[in-house]
Coordinates of C-alpha atoms and ligand atoms in Angstrom, one line a residue:
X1 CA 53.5 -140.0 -121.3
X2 CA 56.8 -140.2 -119.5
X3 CA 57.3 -141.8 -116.3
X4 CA 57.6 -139.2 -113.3
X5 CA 61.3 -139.4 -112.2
X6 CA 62.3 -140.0 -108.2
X7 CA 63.1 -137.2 -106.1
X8 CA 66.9 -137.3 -106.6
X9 CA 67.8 -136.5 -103.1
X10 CA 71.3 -134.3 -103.8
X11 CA 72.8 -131.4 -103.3
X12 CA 72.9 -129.3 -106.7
X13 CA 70.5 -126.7 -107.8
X14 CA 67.3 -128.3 -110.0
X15 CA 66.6 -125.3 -111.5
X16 CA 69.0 -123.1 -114.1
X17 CA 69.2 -119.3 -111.7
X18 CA 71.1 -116.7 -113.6
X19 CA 74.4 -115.1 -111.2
X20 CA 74.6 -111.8 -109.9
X21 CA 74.3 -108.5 -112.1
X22 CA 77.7 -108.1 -114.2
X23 CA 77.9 -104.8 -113.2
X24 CA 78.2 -105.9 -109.3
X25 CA 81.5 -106.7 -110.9
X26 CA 82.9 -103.5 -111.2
X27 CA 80.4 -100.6 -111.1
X28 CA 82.4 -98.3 -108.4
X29 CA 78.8 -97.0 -106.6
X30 CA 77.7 -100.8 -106.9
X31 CA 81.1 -101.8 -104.8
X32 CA 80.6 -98.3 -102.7
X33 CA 76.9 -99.7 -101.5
X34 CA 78.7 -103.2 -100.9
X35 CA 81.7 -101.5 -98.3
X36 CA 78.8 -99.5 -96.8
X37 CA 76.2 -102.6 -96.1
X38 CA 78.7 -105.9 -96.0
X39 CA 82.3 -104.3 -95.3
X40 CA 81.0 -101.6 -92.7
X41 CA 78.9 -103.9 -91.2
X42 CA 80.2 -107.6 -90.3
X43 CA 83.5 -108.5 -88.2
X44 CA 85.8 -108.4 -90.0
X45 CA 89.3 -110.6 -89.6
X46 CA 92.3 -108.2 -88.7
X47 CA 95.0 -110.2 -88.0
X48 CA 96.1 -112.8 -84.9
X49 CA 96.7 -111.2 -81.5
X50 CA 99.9 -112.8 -80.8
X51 CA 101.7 -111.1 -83.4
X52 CA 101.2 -107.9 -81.2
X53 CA 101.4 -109.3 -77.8
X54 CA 103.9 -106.5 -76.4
X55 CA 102.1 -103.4 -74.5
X56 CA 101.8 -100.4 -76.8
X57 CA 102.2 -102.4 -79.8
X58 CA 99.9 -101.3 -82.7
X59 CA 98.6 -102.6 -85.8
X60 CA 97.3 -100.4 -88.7
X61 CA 94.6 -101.9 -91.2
X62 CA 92.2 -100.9 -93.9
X63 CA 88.8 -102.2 -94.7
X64 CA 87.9 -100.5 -97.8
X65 CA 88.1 -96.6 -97.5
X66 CA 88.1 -97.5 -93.3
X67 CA 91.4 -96.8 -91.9
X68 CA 91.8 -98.9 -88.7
X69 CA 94.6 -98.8 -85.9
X70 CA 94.9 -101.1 -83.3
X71 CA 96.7 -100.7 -80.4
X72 CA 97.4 -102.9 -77.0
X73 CA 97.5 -100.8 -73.6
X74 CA 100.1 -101.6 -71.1
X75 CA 98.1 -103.5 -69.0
X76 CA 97.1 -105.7 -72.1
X77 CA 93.6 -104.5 -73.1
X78 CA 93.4 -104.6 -77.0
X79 CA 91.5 -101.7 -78.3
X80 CA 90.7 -100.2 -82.3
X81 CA 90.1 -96.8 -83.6
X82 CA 89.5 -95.4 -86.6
X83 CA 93.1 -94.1 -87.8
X84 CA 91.8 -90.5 -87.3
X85 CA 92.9 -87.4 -85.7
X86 CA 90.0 -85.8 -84.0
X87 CA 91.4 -82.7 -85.0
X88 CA 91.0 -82.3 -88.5
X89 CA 91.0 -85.7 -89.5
X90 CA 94.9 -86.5 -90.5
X91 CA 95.7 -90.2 -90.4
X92 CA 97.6 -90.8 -86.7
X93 CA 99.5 -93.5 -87.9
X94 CA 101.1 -94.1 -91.3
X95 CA 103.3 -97.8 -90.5
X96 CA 101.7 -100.7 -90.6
X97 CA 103.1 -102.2 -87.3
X98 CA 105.6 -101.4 -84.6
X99 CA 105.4 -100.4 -80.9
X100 CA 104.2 -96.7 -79.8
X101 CA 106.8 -94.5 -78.1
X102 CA 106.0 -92.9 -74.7
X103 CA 103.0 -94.6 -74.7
X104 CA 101.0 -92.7 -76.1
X105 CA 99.6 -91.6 -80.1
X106 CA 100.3 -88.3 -81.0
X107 CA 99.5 -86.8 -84.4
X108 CA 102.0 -86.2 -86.9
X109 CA 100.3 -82.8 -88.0
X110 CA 99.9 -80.2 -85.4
X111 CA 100.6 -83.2 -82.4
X112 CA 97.5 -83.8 -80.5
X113 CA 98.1 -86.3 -78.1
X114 CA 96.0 -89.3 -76.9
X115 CA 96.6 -92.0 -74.4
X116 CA 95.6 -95.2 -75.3
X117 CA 92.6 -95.8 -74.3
X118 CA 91.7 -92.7 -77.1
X119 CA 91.2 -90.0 -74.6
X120 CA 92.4 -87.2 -75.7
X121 CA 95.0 -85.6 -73.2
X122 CA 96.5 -82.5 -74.8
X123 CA 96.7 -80.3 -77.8
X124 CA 99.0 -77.8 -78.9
X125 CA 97.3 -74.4 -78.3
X126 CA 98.5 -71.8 -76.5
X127 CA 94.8 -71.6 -75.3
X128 CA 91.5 -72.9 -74.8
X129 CA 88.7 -71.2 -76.9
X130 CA 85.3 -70.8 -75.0
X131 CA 83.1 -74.1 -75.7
X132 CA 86.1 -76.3 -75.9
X133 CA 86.5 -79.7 -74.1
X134 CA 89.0 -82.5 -74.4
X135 CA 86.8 -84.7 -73.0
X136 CA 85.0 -84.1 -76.1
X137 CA 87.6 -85.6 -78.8
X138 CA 88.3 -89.1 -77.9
X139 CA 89.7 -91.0 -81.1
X140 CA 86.4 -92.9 -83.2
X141 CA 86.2 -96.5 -81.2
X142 CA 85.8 -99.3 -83.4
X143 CA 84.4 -102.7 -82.2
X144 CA 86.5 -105.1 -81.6
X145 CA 86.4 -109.0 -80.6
X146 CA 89.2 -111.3 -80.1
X147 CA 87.8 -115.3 -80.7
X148 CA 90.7 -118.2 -80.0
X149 CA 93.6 -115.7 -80.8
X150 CA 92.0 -114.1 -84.2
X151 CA 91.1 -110.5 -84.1
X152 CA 87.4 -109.3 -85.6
X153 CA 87.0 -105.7 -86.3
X154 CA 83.6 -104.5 -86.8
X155 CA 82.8 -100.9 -87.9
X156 CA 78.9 -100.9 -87.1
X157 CA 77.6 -99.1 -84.5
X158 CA 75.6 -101.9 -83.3
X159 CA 77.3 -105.0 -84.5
X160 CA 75.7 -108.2 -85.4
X161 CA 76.2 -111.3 -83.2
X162 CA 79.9 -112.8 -83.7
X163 CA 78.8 -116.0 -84.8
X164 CA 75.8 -115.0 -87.3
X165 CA 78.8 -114.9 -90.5
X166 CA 79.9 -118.3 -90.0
X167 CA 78.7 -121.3 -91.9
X168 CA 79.2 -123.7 -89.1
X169 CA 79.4 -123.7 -85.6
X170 CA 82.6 -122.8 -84.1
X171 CA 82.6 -125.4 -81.6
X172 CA 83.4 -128.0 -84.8
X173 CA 86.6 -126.7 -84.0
X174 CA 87.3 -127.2 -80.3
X175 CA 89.6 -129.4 -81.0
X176 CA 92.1 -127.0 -82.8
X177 CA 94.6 -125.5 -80.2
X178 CA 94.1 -122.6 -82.3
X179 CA 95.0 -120.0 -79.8
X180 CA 98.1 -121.3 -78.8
X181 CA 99.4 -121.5 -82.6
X182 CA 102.0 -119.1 -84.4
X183 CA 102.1 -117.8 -88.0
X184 CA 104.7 -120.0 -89.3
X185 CA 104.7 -118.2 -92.6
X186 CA 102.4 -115.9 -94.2
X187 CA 101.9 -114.0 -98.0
X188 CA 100.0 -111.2 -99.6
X189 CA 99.2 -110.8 -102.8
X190 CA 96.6 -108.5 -104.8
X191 CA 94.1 -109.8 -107.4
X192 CA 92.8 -107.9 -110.1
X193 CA 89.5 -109.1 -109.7
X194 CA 86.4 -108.0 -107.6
X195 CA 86.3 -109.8 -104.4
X196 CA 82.9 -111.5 -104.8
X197 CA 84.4 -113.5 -107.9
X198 CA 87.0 -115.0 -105.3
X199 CA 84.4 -116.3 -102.8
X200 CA 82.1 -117.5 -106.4
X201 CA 85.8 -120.0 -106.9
X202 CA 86.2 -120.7 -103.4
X203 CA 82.4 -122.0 -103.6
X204 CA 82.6 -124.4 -106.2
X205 CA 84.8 -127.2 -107.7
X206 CA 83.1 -127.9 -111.0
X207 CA 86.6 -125.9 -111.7
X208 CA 89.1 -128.3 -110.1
X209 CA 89.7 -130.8 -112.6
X210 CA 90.5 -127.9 -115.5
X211 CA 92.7 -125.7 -112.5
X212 CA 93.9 -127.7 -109.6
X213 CA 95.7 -130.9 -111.4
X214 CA 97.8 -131.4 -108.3
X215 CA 95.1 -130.9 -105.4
X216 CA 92.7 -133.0 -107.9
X217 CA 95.2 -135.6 -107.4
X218 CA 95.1 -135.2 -103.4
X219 CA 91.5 -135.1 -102.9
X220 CA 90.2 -137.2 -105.8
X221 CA 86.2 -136.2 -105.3
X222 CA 87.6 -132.8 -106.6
X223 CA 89.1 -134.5 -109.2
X224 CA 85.5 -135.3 -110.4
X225 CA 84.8 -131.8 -110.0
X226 CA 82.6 -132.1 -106.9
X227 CA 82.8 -130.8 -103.3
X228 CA 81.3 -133.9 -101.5
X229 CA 79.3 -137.2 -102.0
X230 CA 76.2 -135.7 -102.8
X231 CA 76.9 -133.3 -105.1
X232 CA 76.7 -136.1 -107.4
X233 CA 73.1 -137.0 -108.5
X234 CA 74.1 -140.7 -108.8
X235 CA 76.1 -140.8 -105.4
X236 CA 73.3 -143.3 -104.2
X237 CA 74.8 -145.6 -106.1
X238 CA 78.3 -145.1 -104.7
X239 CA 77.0 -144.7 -101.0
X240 CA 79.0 -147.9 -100.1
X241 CA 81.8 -147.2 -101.9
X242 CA 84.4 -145.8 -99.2
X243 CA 86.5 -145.1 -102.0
X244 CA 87.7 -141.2 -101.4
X245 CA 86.9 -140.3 -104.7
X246 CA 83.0 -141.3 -103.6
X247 CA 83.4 -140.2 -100.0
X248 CA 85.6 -137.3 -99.9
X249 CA 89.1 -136.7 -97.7
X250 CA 92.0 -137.3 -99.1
X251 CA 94.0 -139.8 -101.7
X252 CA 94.7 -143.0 -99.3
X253 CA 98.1 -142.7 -97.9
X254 CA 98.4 -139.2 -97.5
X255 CA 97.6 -137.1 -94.2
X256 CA 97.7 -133.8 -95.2
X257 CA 97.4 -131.2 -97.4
X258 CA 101.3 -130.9 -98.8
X259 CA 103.4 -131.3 -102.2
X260 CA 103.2 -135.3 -101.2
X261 CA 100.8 -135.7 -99.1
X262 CA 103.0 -136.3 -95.2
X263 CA 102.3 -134.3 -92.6
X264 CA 104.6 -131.7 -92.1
X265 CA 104.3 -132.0 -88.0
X266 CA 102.4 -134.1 -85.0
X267 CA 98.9 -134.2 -85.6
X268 CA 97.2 -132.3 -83.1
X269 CA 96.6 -134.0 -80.2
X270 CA 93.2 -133.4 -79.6
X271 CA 91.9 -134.4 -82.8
X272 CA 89.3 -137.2 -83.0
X273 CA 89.8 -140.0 -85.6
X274 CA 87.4 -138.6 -88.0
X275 CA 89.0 -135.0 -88.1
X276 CA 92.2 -136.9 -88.9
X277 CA 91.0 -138.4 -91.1
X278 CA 88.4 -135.6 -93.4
X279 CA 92.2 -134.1 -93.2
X280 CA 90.3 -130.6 -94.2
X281 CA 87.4 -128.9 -91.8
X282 CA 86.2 -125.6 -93.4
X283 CA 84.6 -122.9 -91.7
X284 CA 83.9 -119.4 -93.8
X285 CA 83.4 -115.9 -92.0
X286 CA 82.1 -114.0 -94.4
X287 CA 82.9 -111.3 -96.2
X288 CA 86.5 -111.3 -95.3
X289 CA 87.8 -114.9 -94.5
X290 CA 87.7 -118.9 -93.9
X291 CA 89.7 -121.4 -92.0
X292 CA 91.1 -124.8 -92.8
X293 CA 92.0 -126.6 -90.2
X294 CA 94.4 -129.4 -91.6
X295 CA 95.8 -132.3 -88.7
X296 CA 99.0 -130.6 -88.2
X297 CA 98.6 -126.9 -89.3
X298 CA 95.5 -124.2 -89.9
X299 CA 95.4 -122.3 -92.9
X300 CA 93.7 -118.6 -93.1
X301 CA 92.9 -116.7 -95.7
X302 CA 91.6 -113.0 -95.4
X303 CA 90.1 -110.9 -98.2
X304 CA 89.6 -107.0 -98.1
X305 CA 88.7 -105.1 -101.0
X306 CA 90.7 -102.5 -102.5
X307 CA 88.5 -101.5 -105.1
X308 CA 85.7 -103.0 -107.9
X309 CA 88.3 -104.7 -109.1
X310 CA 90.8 -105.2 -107.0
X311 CA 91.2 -107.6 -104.3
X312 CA 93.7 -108.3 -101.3
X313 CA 94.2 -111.6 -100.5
X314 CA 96.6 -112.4 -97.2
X315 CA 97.1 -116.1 -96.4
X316 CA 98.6 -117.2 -93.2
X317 CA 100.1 -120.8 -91.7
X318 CA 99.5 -121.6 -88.6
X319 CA 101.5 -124.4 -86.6
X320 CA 101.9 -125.1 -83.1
X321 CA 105.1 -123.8 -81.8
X322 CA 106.2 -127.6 -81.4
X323 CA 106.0 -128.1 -84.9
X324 CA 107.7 -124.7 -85.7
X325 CA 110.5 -125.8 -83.3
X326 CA 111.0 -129.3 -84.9
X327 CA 114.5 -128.6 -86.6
X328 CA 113.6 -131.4 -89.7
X329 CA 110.0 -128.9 -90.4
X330 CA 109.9 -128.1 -93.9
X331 CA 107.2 -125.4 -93.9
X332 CA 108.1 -125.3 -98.1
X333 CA 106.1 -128.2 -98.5
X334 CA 102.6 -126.9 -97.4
X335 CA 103.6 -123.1 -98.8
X336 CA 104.5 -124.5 -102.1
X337 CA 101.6 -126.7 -102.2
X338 CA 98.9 -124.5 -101.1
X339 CA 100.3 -121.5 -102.5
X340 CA 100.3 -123.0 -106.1
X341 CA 96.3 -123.8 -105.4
X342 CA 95.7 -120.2 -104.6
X343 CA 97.7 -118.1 -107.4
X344 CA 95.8 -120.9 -109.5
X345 CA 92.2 -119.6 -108.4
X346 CA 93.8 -116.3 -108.2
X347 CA 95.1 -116.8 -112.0
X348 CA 90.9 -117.7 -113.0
X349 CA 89.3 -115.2 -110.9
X350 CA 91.6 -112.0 -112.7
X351 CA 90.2 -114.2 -116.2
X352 CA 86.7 -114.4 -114.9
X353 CA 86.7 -110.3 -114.0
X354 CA 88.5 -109.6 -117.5
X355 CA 85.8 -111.1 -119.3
X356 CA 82.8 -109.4 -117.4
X357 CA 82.2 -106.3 -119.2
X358 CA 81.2 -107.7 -122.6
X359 CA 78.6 -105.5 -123.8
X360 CA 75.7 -108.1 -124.0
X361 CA 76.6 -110.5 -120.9
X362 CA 73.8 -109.5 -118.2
X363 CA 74.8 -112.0 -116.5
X364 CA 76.0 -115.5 -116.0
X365 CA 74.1 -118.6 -115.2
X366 CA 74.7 -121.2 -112.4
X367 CA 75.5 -125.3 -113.2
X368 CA 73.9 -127.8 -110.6
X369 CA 77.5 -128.1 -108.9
X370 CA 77.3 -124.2 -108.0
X371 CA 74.5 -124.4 -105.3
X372 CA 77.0 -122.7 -103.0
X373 CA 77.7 -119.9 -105.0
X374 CA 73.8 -119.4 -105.1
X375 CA 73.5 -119.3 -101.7
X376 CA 76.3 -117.2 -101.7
X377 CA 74.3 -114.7 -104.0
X378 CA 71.5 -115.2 -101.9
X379 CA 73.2 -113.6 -98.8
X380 CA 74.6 -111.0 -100.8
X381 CA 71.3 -110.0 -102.4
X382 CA 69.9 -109.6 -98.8
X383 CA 72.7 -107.8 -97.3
X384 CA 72.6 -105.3 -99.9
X385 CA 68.6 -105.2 -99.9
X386 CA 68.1 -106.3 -103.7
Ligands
FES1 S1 95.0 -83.1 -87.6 FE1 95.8 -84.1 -85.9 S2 96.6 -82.6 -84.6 FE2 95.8 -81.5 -86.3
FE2_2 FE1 90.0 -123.4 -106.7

């Protein structure tokens, strides 16, 4: 009879789970039910409120099929609406950003005029019909929240708490200025691939050794195709070991993530030794977005859907405006270096969707390493009701 085994205390999955459904992948009512219970319902990121810090600028955004426009007042309130004339429903706005003239939004079809607030203050008729009321035809509101400079949309009626999509407390990162910094550079960029099969490669590293030679190189654990320390099932036996490629953080030597490892600015002053020193704190807002905060920049990257197969993908650099002032800052070094690691997964993500629709292939099955990407399944599965 064999001996029992010890409880091997780590962090992958003991048991073999099969993935999602292929046809979550790509079936257009499948991703219609998603927009509806995930995209319609959870704040969504819509951009950074200093990029529209003048009165009556606007901002126009889509999450899925929802057209959103946001617009600052002139005393400074920030407010969203759905892009929709009360009337009979033209879109009010068609650019994506710029400043309203005369301070107010007026339909480009038959010119309804709102203030904006969203009440509507005149239309076009000659004259009232009985039963009529302006008061009555205020633009859609959205909900909208701004947290430490990043603007949330939410398009529920009653939307869940801010904090319920986030994997970790926000207060892990108090110590960002994040407020204060500026979009040093940003890029979009569509993937042909259903957005759920980005956040499956954001949630696992078994991948990094095969995709990310350069970033494997940086953060050696990922080199051995693990997130952290215990995601090894022997990593008792390394628990000494302060070697990064047991513990985690970065190559010694290097500070941050860039094409060779300097930082690209001053570390922010704030930090404590041991966020120096991780040189990567995560936080995820799902559906639509997750943080890096770095020592001397924070990285975001935003998803939205476009359709089953067909994903936007926006990510921004943040820097302090110091740094961004600093005439010797290269901000090529962390664009090259983190852009290469992104069209990468974006590169495997488009394979993994091209692959899905094989006539037998149910599903796919999850390794030990992919315990994220299970629990990632497991919110899905109860957001959706399966
Ligand atoms: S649809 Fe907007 S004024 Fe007619
Ligand atoms: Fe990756």
């Amino acid at each position: 009879m064999a001996t029992p085994q010890p409880e091997i205390q780590f962090n992958g999955l003991k048991e073999s789970v099969p993935g999602l459904p292929a046809r979550y992948y790509f079936d257009p009512a499948h991703h219609a039910l998603e927009l509806k219970k995930i995209w319609q319902r959870h704040w969504v990121y819509v951009g950074r409120s200093n990029e529209m810090l003048a009165p009556r600028s606007f901002k126009s955004v889509a999450i899925g099929d929802q057209k959103i426009l946001l617009v600052r007042d002139d005393s400074g309130t920030l407010r969203a609406f759905h892009n929709t004339c009360r009337h009979r429903g033209a879109l009010l706005c068609t650019q994506e950003s710029g400043t309203l003239r005369g301070g107010a939004i007026t339909c480009p079809y038959h010119a309804w005029t709102y203030s904006l607030d969203g009440t509507l203050l005149r239309t076009t008729s000659k004259s009232v019909a009985r039963g009529f009321d302006v008061s009555d035809y205020p633009l859609y509101p959205v909900n909208l929240k701004v947290w430490r400079g990043f603007i949330f949309a939410c398009l529920a009626e009653r939307p869940p708490e801010f904090t319920a999509g986030f994997d970790v407390p926000l207060s892990r990162l108090d110590s960002w200025p994040l407020e204060d910094l500026r979009i040093g550079h940003a890029f979009t960029t569509v993937m042909r691939c259903n957005w759920k099969i980005f956040w499956e490669n954001y949630n696992e590293c078994l991948h990094c050794p095969v995709v990310h030679p350069s970033l494997s190189q940086l953060v050696p654990i990922f080199g051995r195709a693990l997130m952290e320390e215990r995601d090894d099932p022997q990593w008792r036996e390394h628990a000494a070991d302060d070697d990064p490629k047991y513990r985690g953080g970065l190559r010694r030597g290097a500070g941050t993530w860039s094409s060779d490892g300097a930082l690209v600015g001053k570390p922010f002053a704030g930090l404590s030794e041991a966020d120096r020193l991780a040189a990567h704190v995560y936080v995820t807002g799902l559906p639509s977005m997750f943080i890096v905060c770095h020592p001397d920049y924070v990285r975001l990257v935003r998803l939205m859907p476009l359709g089953p197969e067909s994903t936007e993908m926006r990510v921004e650099f943040l820097f302090s405006p110091e740094t961004l002032a600093d005439p010797g800052f290269d901000v090529s070094k962390v664009v090259d270096f983190s852009g290469a690691v992104m069209r990468e997964d974006a590169e495997v993500c488009e394979l993994n969707q091209a692959g899905l629709r094989a006539a037998p292939h149910e599903s796919g099955v999850l390794m030990p390493e992919e315990y994220v990407v299970r629990q990632f399944h497991d919110w899905l599965r109860a957001e959706i009701g399966d």
